[in-house]
Amino acid sequence: MPSLTRAEATERAATITVESYTIDLDLTVGATEFVSTSTIEFRATPGAATFVEVAPVTLLRVRLNDVDLDPATLDDKRIPLTGLAGRNTLTVEARMAYSNSGQGLHRFVDPADGETYLYAMSFLDDAPSIFGCFDQPDLKAPVRLRVTAPPQWTVAANGQPVGPPVDGRWEFAPTQPLATYFVTLIAGPYHAVHAEHDGVPLALYCRRSMAAHLDADAEEIFTVTRQCLDRFHELFEVRYPFGGYGQAFLPEFNAGAMENPGLVTFRDDYIFRSVVTDSQRETRATTIAHEMAHMWFGDLVTMRWWDDLWLNESFAEYLGVRVTAEATRFTDAWTTFGIVRKAWGYAADQRPSTHPVAPEEVADAAQALLNFDGISYAKGASVLRQLVAWLGDEPFLAGLRAHFAAHRFGNATLADLLDALAKASGRDLSGWAATWLQQPQVNTIQAEVIVDEAGRYREVAVVQTAPDSHPVLRPHRIGLGLFDAGATGDQPVVRRRRLEVDLDPDTDGGRTLVPALVGEPAADLLLPNDGDFTYAKVRFDPGSAAALPALLPGLTDPLARAVSWSAVLDAVRDAQHPVAGLVALIEQALPAETVVVVVEDVQRLSLALIDRYAHPVDRPALQARLAAACARLLATAPSGGSVQLAAARGAITASADVDWLRGLLARRHVPAGLVVDAELRWLLLYRLAVLGGVESVEIDDEAGRDRSAAGEQWAARCRAAVPDPAGKERAWQAIVGDASLSNRIVEAYAQGFWQPEQAELTAPYVDRYVADMPAAARLRSAWVADRVAQVAFPQYAVSEATRQLLAGLLAHDDLTPGLRRAVVDAVDDLDRALVARRAYGPTEGTR
């Protein structure tokens, strides 16, 4: 189906107004297809023409105003509609295909018990693969759904059921006006848990095989849901407007979650079947809050077109973290945002594919899909946090409330929101929007200090810079933190003072003096962006950089530690600090870390940098030092706690000690409190597979014990990781050529394929990626194909030869947009790794 263009959407919205959808789905006709009948009531300019989208296996009937149209007019998933009346009724009946891609109406057979489960994912432009519709965000209308399903099944949807089902026939009440990409349902023998809060019916759904795990966590999920509902009601002064609030946890779901009004859908990885860390529980809570924020930003008020995606995702990201920190037990959510989400945003914003938070125009829906990235989410949320710091919270919230009142159940644009915020705050936001929302890339801020003979500041300045490619300086409101160590080395490092500093982009070329610090005793550590209120990369002054290894272990503020770690990790990525220096900092500071998300992300990001940025001769030694630091933390972490589990995972992932790994797998010498459950067993098997320390039969045996969807995916990942030529060939064929495999299984094969320890074995597949990926990208839906192109990229083949091969691939003019972007961005990462290796060379890993 051709991607709907902005021009086409604008023309159609000027021609028609949709008044209602009635959708009837028959899910009893077989294992590969279902029957869909949609009846659309709409008004139109008399005599005008337009088109309706539908993506059928067989188009059975099209009837417009009591006249049957020829099904043969269907062309590339569009049916032309001509000679429209002022009021029109259109009926589209078709046989549609179930999918295995996580999009459309996805069909899944649970390996645990053989039961079949369905769910609908209409986002971004997949609604026409479920029902005929006018598929664009600004043609909202109420939806009435009817579903025929096997009598033993449960069906849930956006609307509330109208009475109990009769012989498998379900009817749902009409919804409030919805964009087509919000329409969803689930159908199958789902397990359900029900509750109520403040007049809102609540429900949770999962597969029967996961019922015990959902039941164990249901109260925690309901508690977070209640707390977030209350806080959003308080902030917005607008009650949740869509009736019931269901949350369904689904298999093989592509996204983290989807904000369908009345029935939010999540990947069922959020139902924990093994021991998890508190940061994983926090991530689940933040995701619940994020999707709930969408009920106002995205659902109640919907963007007019995809160029205003930030009105959805940036706001949901900001509000999700804020409300999690304010209303739930996860009060350190901003620390997680700072070290995890902002790192994603910084990386995306420095790549060739960077784009403004609010681009001037998104030409079509396919381009819109590419913008669901760290810029639209993390950067946009960071920009909003900076805006709140500048405007003040009350004017900001007053503007949001006015925005909801003006566009309730309708559509809005960037200009609409800025107008509401400007009126509420009395400030002109045009300049702010021009620099923060409509210009890409990221600034760097660094303190410059002069200290006199008495150890006092003679001058302090904060210097803001921008890359040559995007020389835009911005207004920043930052915290400048002064931290001091105690008289002895074992005392905590505490904040003496935090100043609020406004960085004026027009002053002295981005250099802002801080006269308030003149004459003050110099701090042991001067931290720009203390509090993490702005979106900018941080670099330390030379004195603070030299002191950081000794000070970081004792730094008492977890967010300050997160900002410091992020600065060092980013400097390594920019080839301004050696990987060996990062590892030395890890050896000194990581064993003292108490915040689990810092432990997890420092381990994850550091290992990625070691594997790609370190010279190959140094990589084993650096990885061993990382593993040893994780082991020291594992030995001292509180028994049974999140830090212990995170340290164990880090030690396993970095270890090259087959005997130690096999001992843990056999439950020998397991630290007290550490549970070697299904997920940890798979992690051990996966690492052993990479190292050639496990036989295929052991993977098969583990898969036989763990007959779950997660077990299937882990087994595929392990099989792809085994250093066996025949196994690698089978895995590669699954990645590039097997359309029968589901989205998550293909991704699992791709995740396991490339390993830094197997460079020689996988070297021929660099050419294979170039040769095979263009066809593979057209084999699957864009969402799945783009993800596979990213994950299956030969990320550890860091060489000029790889660079030249990929340049040849990019010279092709027939690449899909998603594949082109994946390769362009991955080549940029490859270039960074090459620069780092040239800058620091071999032997950096030796002591």
PDB file of C-alpha atoms in Angstrom, residues 30-239:
ATOM      1  CA  GLY A  30     -10.111 -20.330  10.019  1.00  0.00           C
ATOM      2  CA  ALA A  31      -6.510 -20.157  11.177  1.00  0.00           C
ATOM      3  CA  THR A  32      -5.203 -17.827   8.473  1.00  0.00           C
ATOM      4  CA  GLU A  33      -8.035 -15.387   7.703  1.00  0.00           C
ATOM      5  CA  PHE A  34     -10.945 -13.517   9.273  1.00  0.00           C
ATOM      6  CA  VAL A  35     -13.881 -11.619   7.825  1.00  0.00           C
ATOM      7  CA  SER A  36     -14.124  -7.876   8.336  1.00  0.00           C
ATOM      8  CA  THR A  37     -17.127  -5.681   7.589  1.00  0.00           C
ATOM      9  CA  SER A  38     -16.864  -1.951   8.250  1.00  0.00           C
ATOM     10  CA  THR A  39     -19.680   0.533   7.767  1.00  0.00           C
ATOM     11  CA  ILE A  40     -18.626   4.155   7.675  1.00  0.00           C
ATOM     12  CA  GLU A  41     -20.969   7.112   7.952  1.00  0.00           C
ATOM     13  CA  PHE A  42     -19.404  10.306   6.642  1.00  0.00           C
ATOM     14  CA  ARG A  43     -20.210  13.712   5.248  1.00  0.00           C
ATOM     15  CA  ALA A  44     -18.572  15.057   2.113  1.00  0.00           C
ATOM     16  CA  THR A  45     -18.517  17.929  -0.305  1.00  0.00           C
ATOM     17  CA  PRO A  46     -21.307  16.936  -2.765  1.00  0.00           C
ATOM     18  CA  GLY A  47     -19.893  15.607  -6.009  1.00  0.00           C
ATOM     19  CA  ALA A  48     -16.372  15.256  -4.619  1.00  0.00           C
ATOM     20  CA  ALA A  49     -14.106  12.210  -4.899  1.00  0.00           C
ATOM     21  CA  THR A  50     -11.763  10.543  -2.429  1.00  0.00           C
ATOM     22  CA  PHE A  51     -10.559   7.042  -1.528  1.00  0.00           C
ATOM     23  CA  VAL A  52     -10.818   4.551   1.325  1.00  0.00           C
ATOM     24  CA  GLU A  53      -8.029   2.187   2.387  1.00  0.00           C
ATOM     25  CA  VAL A  54      -8.340  -1.563   2.854  1.00  0.00           C
ATOM     26  CA  ALA A  55      -5.689  -4.288   2.640  1.00  0.00           C
ATOM     27  CA  PRO A  56      -7.610  -7.544   2.042  1.00  0.00           C
ATOM     28  CA  VAL A  57      -6.830 -11.049   0.964  1.00  0.00           C
ATOM     29  CA  THR A  58     -10.128 -10.929  -0.930  1.00  0.00           C
ATOM     30  CA  LEU A  59     -12.379  -7.914  -1.285  1.00  0.00           C
ATOM     31  CA  LEU A  60     -15.914  -9.316  -1.039  1.00  0.00           C
ATOM     32  CA  ARG A  61     -18.132  -6.250  -1.313  1.00  0.00           C
ATOM     33  CA  VAL A  62     -17.999  -2.459  -1.471  1.00  0.00           C
ATOM     34  CA  ARG A  63     -21.269  -0.554  -1.268  1.00  0.00           C
ATOM     35  CA  LEU A  64     -21.562   3.245  -1.351  1.00  0.00           C
ATOM     36  CA  ASN A  65     -24.981   4.780  -0.729  1.00  0.00           C
ATOM     37  CA  ASP A  66     -26.885   1.616  -1.775  1.00  0.00           C
ATOM     38  CA  VAL A  67     -24.801   1.173  -4.912  1.00  0.00           C
ATOM     39  CA  ASP A  68     -22.408  -1.770  -5.218  1.00  0.00           C
ATOM     40  CA  LEU A  69     -18.977  -0.793  -6.497  1.00  0.00           C
ATOM     41  CA  ASP A  70     -16.776  -3.081  -8.540  1.00  0.00           C
ATOM     42  CA  PRO A  71     -14.234  -4.753  -6.207  1.00  0.00           C
ATOM     43  CA  ALA A  72     -11.818  -4.705  -9.139  1.00  0.00           C
ATOM     44  CA  THR A  73     -11.391  -0.964  -8.608  1.00  0.00           C
ATOM     45  CA  LEU A  74      -9.214  -1.800  -5.615  1.00  0.00           C
ATOM     46  CA  ASP A  75      -5.770  -0.534  -6.577  1.00  0.00           C
ATOM     47  CA  ASP A  76      -2.785  -0.844  -4.295  1.00  0.00           C
ATOM     48  CA  LYS A  77      -5.006  -1.105  -1.195  1.00  0.00           C
ATOM     49  CA  ARG A  78      -7.134   1.927  -2.141  1.00  0.00           C
ATOM     50  CA  ILE A  79     -10.715   2.014  -3.379  1.00  0.00           C
ATOM     51  CA  PRO A  80     -11.678   5.190  -5.284  1.00  0.00           C
ATOM     52  CA  LEU A  81     -14.959   6.811  -4.209  1.00  0.00           C
ATOM     53  CA  THR A  82     -16.530   9.237  -6.660  1.00  0.00           C
ATOM     54  CA  GLY A  83     -19.723  11.268  -6.897  1.00  0.00           C
ATOM     55  CA  LEU A  84     -20.054  11.602  -3.137  1.00  0.00           C
ATOM     56  CA  ALA A  85     -23.270  12.888  -1.599  1.00  0.00           C
ATOM     57  CA  GLY A  86     -23.521  15.319   1.286  1.00  0.00           C
ATOM     58  CA  ARG A  87     -24.117  12.357   3.628  1.00  0.00           C
ATOM     59  CA  ASN A  88     -22.736   8.931   2.774  1.00  0.00           C
ATOM     60  CA  THR A  89     -22.773   5.342   3.960  1.00  0.00           C
ATOM     61  CA  LEU A  90     -19.912   3.101   2.866  1.00  0.00           C
ATOM     62  CA  THR A  91     -19.682  -0.631   3.608  1.00  0.00           C
ATOM     63  CA  VAL A  92     -16.468  -2.578   2.970  1.00  0.00           C
ATOM     64  CA  GLU A  93     -16.521  -6.357   3.448  1.00  0.00           C
ATOM     65  CA  ALA A  94     -13.362  -8.414   3.009  1.00  0.00           C
ATOM     66  CA  ARG A  95     -11.454 -11.506   3.982  1.00  0.00           C
ATOM     67  CA  MET A  96      -8.331 -10.352   5.802  1.00  0.00           C
ATOM     68  CA  ALA A  97      -5.140 -12.159   6.786  1.00  0.00           C
ATOM     69  CA  TYR A  98      -3.899 -12.698  10.306  1.00  0.00           C
ATOM     70  CA  SER A  99      -0.313 -11.502  10.714  1.00  0.00           C
ATOM     71  CA  ASN A 100       2.825 -12.732  12.469  1.00  0.00           C
ATOM     72  CA  SER A 101       4.468  -9.294  12.453  1.00  0.00           C
ATOM     73  CA  GLY A 102       2.947  -7.708  15.564  1.00  0.00           C
ATOM     74  CA  GLN A 103       0.893  -5.441  13.292  1.00  0.00           C
ATOM     75  CA  GLY A 104      -2.616  -5.733  11.965  1.00  0.00           C
ATOM     76  CA  LEU A 105      -4.497  -8.593  13.623  1.00  0.00           C
ATOM     77  CA  HIS A 106      -1.661 -10.667  15.054  1.00  0.00           C
ATOM     78  CA  ARG A 107      -2.208 -14.386  15.663  1.00  0.00           C
ATOM     79  CA  PHE A 108      -0.099 -16.237  18.207  1.00  0.00           C
ATOM     80  CA  VAL A 109      -0.167 -19.881  19.305  1.00  0.00           C
ATOM     81  CA  ASP A 110       1.233 -20.230  22.810  1.00  0.00           C
ATOM     82  CA  PRO A 111       3.921 -22.948  22.898  1.00  0.00           C
ATOM     83  CA  ALA A 112       3.132 -23.494  26.575  1.00  0.00           C
ATOM     84  CA  ASP A 113      -0.369 -24.914  26.005  1.00  0.00           C
ATOM     85  CA  GLY A 114      -1.255 -24.607  22.308  1.00  0.00           C
ATOM     86  CA  GLU A 115      -3.901 -21.919  22.886  1.00  0.00           C
ATOM     87  CA  THR A 116      -4.493 -19.250  20.233  1.00  0.00           C
ATOM     88  CA  TYR A 117      -4.427 -15.528  21.008  1.00  0.00           C
ATOM     89  CA  LEU A 118      -5.232 -12.547  18.808  1.00  0.00           C
ATOM     90  CA  TYR A 119      -4.620  -8.847  19.206  1.00  0.00           C
ATOM     91  CA  ALA A 120      -5.069  -5.836  16.935  1.00  0.00           C
ATOM     92  CA  MET A 121      -2.325  -3.265  16.391  1.00  0.00           C
ATOM     93  CA  SER A 122      -3.620  -0.507  14.094  1.00  0.00           C
ATOM     94  CA  PHE A 123      -0.655   1.814  14.521  1.00  0.00           C
ATOM     95  CA  LEU A 124       0.780   3.595  12.401  1.00  0.00           C
ATOM     96  CA  ASP A 125      -1.025   2.790   9.174  1.00  0.00           C
ATOM     97  CA  ASP A 126      -2.074  -0.817   9.765  1.00  0.00           C
ATOM     98  CA  ALA A 127      -5.759  -0.239  10.500  1.00  0.00           C
ATOM     99  CA  PRO A 128      -6.657  -1.038   6.830  1.00  0.00           C
ATOM    100  CA  SER A 129      -5.325  -4.572   7.324  1.00  0.00           C
ATOM    101  CA  ILE A 130      -8.103  -5.011   9.929  1.00  0.00           C
ATOM    102  CA  PHE A 131     -10.997  -2.936   8.582  1.00  0.00           C
ATOM    103  CA  GLY A 132     -11.744  -0.533   5.726  1.00  0.00           C
ATOM    104  CA  CYS A 133     -11.203   3.049   6.871  1.00  0.00           C
ATOM    105  CA  PHE A 134     -10.039   6.570   6.166  1.00  0.00           C
ATOM    106  CA  ASP A 135      -6.696   6.033   7.825  1.00  0.00           C
ATOM    107  CA  GLN A 136      -5.269   9.354   9.010  1.00  0.00           C
ATOM    108  CA  PRO A 137      -5.072  10.905  12.490  1.00  0.00           C
ATOM    109  CA  ASP A 138      -7.354  13.903  11.873  1.00  0.00           C
ATOM    110  CA  LEU A 139     -10.403  11.946  10.704  1.00  0.00           C
ATOM    111  CA  LYS A 140     -11.548  10.851  14.159  1.00  0.00           C
ATOM    112  CA  ALA A 141     -14.921   9.221  14.772  1.00  0.00           C
ATOM    113  CA  PRO A 142     -16.727   7.052  17.334  1.00  0.00           C
ATOM    114  CA  VAL A 143     -16.216   3.323  16.826  1.00  0.00           C
ATOM    115  CA  ARG A 144     -18.796   0.602  17.506  1.00  0.00           C
ATOM    116  CA  LEU A 145     -17.254  -2.880  17.428  1.00  0.00           C
ATOM    117  CA  ARG A 146     -18.914  -6.288  17.109  1.00  0.00           C
ATOM    118  CA  VAL A 147     -16.934  -9.501  17.254  1.00  0.00           C
ATOM    119  CA  THR A 148     -17.833 -13.151  16.646  1.00  0.00           C
ATOM    120  CA  ALA A 149     -15.348 -15.444  18.369  1.00  0.00           C
ATOM    121  CA  PRO A 150     -15.201 -19.006  19.717  1.00  0.00           C
ATOM    122  CA  PRO A 151     -17.582 -19.129  22.724  1.00  0.00           C
ATOM    123  CA  GLN A 152     -14.813 -20.009  25.185  1.00  0.00           C
ATOM    124  CA  TRP A 153     -12.812 -16.900  24.321  1.00  0.00           C
ATOM    125  CA  THR A 154     -12.629 -13.528  26.037  1.00  0.00           C
ATOM    126  CA  VAL A 155     -12.819 -10.430  23.860  1.00  0.00           C
ATOM    127  CA  ALA A 156     -11.972  -6.884  24.987  1.00  0.00           C
ATOM    128  CA  ALA A 157     -11.732  -3.653  23.021  1.00  0.00           C
ATOM    129  CA  ASN A 158     -11.614   0.149  23.269  1.00  0.00           C
ATOM    130  CA  GLY A 159     -15.266   0.335  24.315  1.00  0.00           C
ATOM    131  CA  GLN A 160     -17.012  -1.365  27.189  1.00  0.00           C
ATOM    132  CA  PRO A 161     -18.998  -4.557  26.416  1.00  0.00           C
ATOM    133  CA  VAL A 162     -22.747  -4.176  26.077  1.00  0.00           C
ATOM    134  CA  GLY A 163     -23.985  -7.072  28.184  1.00  0.00           C
ATOM    135  CA  PRO A 164     -22.522 -10.583  28.247  1.00  0.00           C
ATOM    136  CA  PRO A 165     -21.667 -12.339  24.974  1.00  0.00           C
ATOM    137  CA  VAL A 166     -24.240 -14.694  23.429  1.00  0.00           C
ATOM    138  CA  ASP A 167     -22.834 -17.733  21.610  1.00  0.00           C
ATOM    139  CA  GLY A 168     -19.494 -15.992  21.137  1.00  0.00           C
ATOM    140  CA  ARG A 169     -21.029 -12.770  19.846  1.00  0.00           C
ATOM    141  CA  TRP A 170     -19.597  -9.683  21.575  1.00  0.00           C
ATOM    142  CA  GLU A 171     -20.878  -6.132  21.239  1.00  0.00           C
ATOM    143  CA  PHE A 172     -19.136  -3.039  22.524  1.00  0.00           C
ATOM    144  CA  ALA A 173     -20.513   0.411  23.226  1.00  0.00           C
ATOM    145  CA  PRO A 174     -19.543   3.232  20.865  1.00  0.00           C
ATOM    146  CA  THR A 175     -16.355   4.952  21.865  1.00  0.00           C
ATOM    147  CA  GLN A 176     -15.562   8.619  22.027  1.00  0.00           C
ATOM    148  CA  PRO A 177     -14.084   9.866  18.710  1.00  0.00           C
ATOM    149  CA  LEU A 178     -10.906   7.913  17.941  1.00  0.00           C
ATOM    150  CA  ALA A 179      -8.221   8.147  15.304  1.00  0.00           C
ATOM    151  CA  THR A 180      -8.139   4.894  13.336  1.00  0.00           C
ATOM    152  CA  TYR A 181      -4.664   4.035  14.610  1.00  0.00           C
ATOM    153  CA  PHE A 182      -6.088   3.644  18.141  1.00  0.00           C
ATOM    154  CA  VAL A 183      -8.626   0.934  17.292  1.00  0.00           C
ATOM    155  CA  THR A 184      -7.768  -2.330  19.027  1.00  0.00           C
ATOM    156  CA  LEU A 185      -9.133  -5.577  20.425  1.00  0.00           C
ATOM    157  CA  ILE A 186      -7.848  -8.748  22.026  1.00  0.00           C
ATOM    158  CA  ALA A 187      -9.473 -12.157  21.569  1.00  0.00           C
ATOM    159  CA  GLY A 188      -8.601 -15.544  22.987  1.00  0.00           C
ATOM    160  CA  PRO A 189      -8.675 -17.470  26.251  1.00  0.00           C
ATOM    161  CA  TYR A 190      -7.170 -14.498  28.072  1.00  0.00           C
ATOM    162  CA  HIS A 191      -6.850 -14.472  31.841  1.00  0.00           C
ATOM    163  CA  ALA A 192      -8.385 -11.306  33.324  1.00  0.00           C
ATOM    164  CA  VAL A 193      -8.117  -9.503  36.656  1.00  0.00           C
ATOM    165  CA  HIS A 194     -10.619  -6.737  37.416  1.00  0.00           C
ATOM    166  CA  ALA A 195     -10.704  -3.810  39.835  1.00  0.00           C
ATOM    167  CA  GLU A 196     -12.104  -0.289  40.089  1.00  0.00           C
ATOM    168  CA  HIS A 197     -10.814   3.117  41.122  1.00  0.00           C
ATOM    169  CA  ASP A 198     -12.613   6.436  41.466  1.00  0.00           C
ATOM    170  CA  GLY A 199     -15.446   5.278  39.233  1.00  0.00           C
ATOM    171  CA  VAL A 200     -13.124   3.912  36.506  1.00  0.00           C
ATOM    172  CA  PRO A 201     -13.345   0.147  35.807  1.00  0.00           C
ATOM    173  CA  LEU A 202      -9.848  -1.361  35.676  1.00  0.00           C
ATOM    174  CA  ALA A 203      -8.783  -4.618  34.014  1.00  0.00           C
ATOM    175  CA  LEU A 204      -5.589  -6.543  33.324  1.00  0.00           C
ATOM    176  CA  TYR A 205      -5.242  -9.282  30.696  1.00  0.00           C
ATOM    177  CA  CYS A 206      -2.612 -11.861  29.810  1.00  0.00           C
ATOM    178  CA  ARG A 207      -2.307 -15.362  28.376  1.00  0.00           C
ATOM    179  CA  ARG A 208      -3.480 -18.202  30.614  1.00  0.00           C
ATOM    180  CA  SER A 209       0.030 -19.640  30.766  1.00  0.00           C
ATOM    181  CA  MET A 210       1.169 -16.414  32.448  1.00  0.00           C
ATOM    182  CA  ALA A 211      -1.818 -16.084  34.790  1.00  0.00           C
ATOM    183  CA  ALA A 212       0.110 -16.905  37.961  1.00  0.00           C
ATOM    184  CA  HIS A 213       2.740 -14.277  37.156  1.00  0.00           C
ATOM    185  CA  LEU A 214       0.114 -11.610  36.460  1.00  0.00           C
ATOM    186  CA  ASP A 215      -1.765 -12.488  39.641  1.00  0.00           C
ATOM    187  CA  ALA A 216       1.453 -12.084  41.628  1.00  0.00           C
ATOM    188  CA  ASP A 217       2.009  -8.567  40.259  1.00  0.00           C
ATOM    189  CA  ALA A 218      -1.588  -7.420  39.772  1.00  0.00           C
ATOM    190  CA  GLU A 219      -1.756  -5.384  42.960  1.00  0.00           C
ATOM    191  CA  GLU A 220       1.459  -3.560  42.143  1.00  0.00           C
ATOM    192  CA  ILE A 221       0.209  -2.769  38.633  1.00  0.00           C
ATOM    193  CA  PHE A 222      -3.182  -1.632  39.905  1.00  0.00           C
ATOM    194  CA  THR A 223      -1.502   0.492  42.591  1.00  0.00           C
ATOM    195  CA  VAL A 224       0.644   2.284  40.012  1.00  0.00           C
ATOM    196  CA  THR A 225      -2.412   2.717  37.773  1.00  0.00           C
ATOM    197  CA  ARG A 226      -4.460   4.243  40.584  1.00  0.00           C
ATOM    198  CA  GLN A 227      -1.667   6.544  41.682  1.00  0.00           C
ATOM    199  CA  CYS A 228      -1.068   7.775  38.152  1.00  0.00           C
ATOM    200  CA  LEU A 229      -4.774   8.314  37.452  1.00  0.00           C
ATOM    201  CA  ASP A 230      -5.085  10.430  40.576  1.00  0.00           C
ATOM    202  CA  ARG A 231      -2.014  12.496  39.721  1.00  0.00           C
ATOM    203  CA  PHE A 232      -3.088  13.129  36.125  1.00  0.00           C
ATOM    204  CA  HIS A 233      -6.543  14.190  37.308  1.00  0.00           C
ATOM    205  CA  GLU A 234      -4.849  16.598  39.706  1.00  0.00           C
ATOM    206  CA  LEU A 235      -2.426  18.004  37.133  1.00  0.00           C
ATOM    207  CA  PHE A 236      -4.832  18.350  34.205  1.00  0.00           C
ATOM    208  CA  GLU A 237      -8.143  18.965  36.001  1.00  0.00           C
ATOM    209  CA  VAL A 238      -9.719  16.813  33.268  1.00  0.00           C
ATOM    210  CA  ARG A 239     -10.936  13.344  34.197  1.00  0.00           C
TER     211      ARG A 239
END
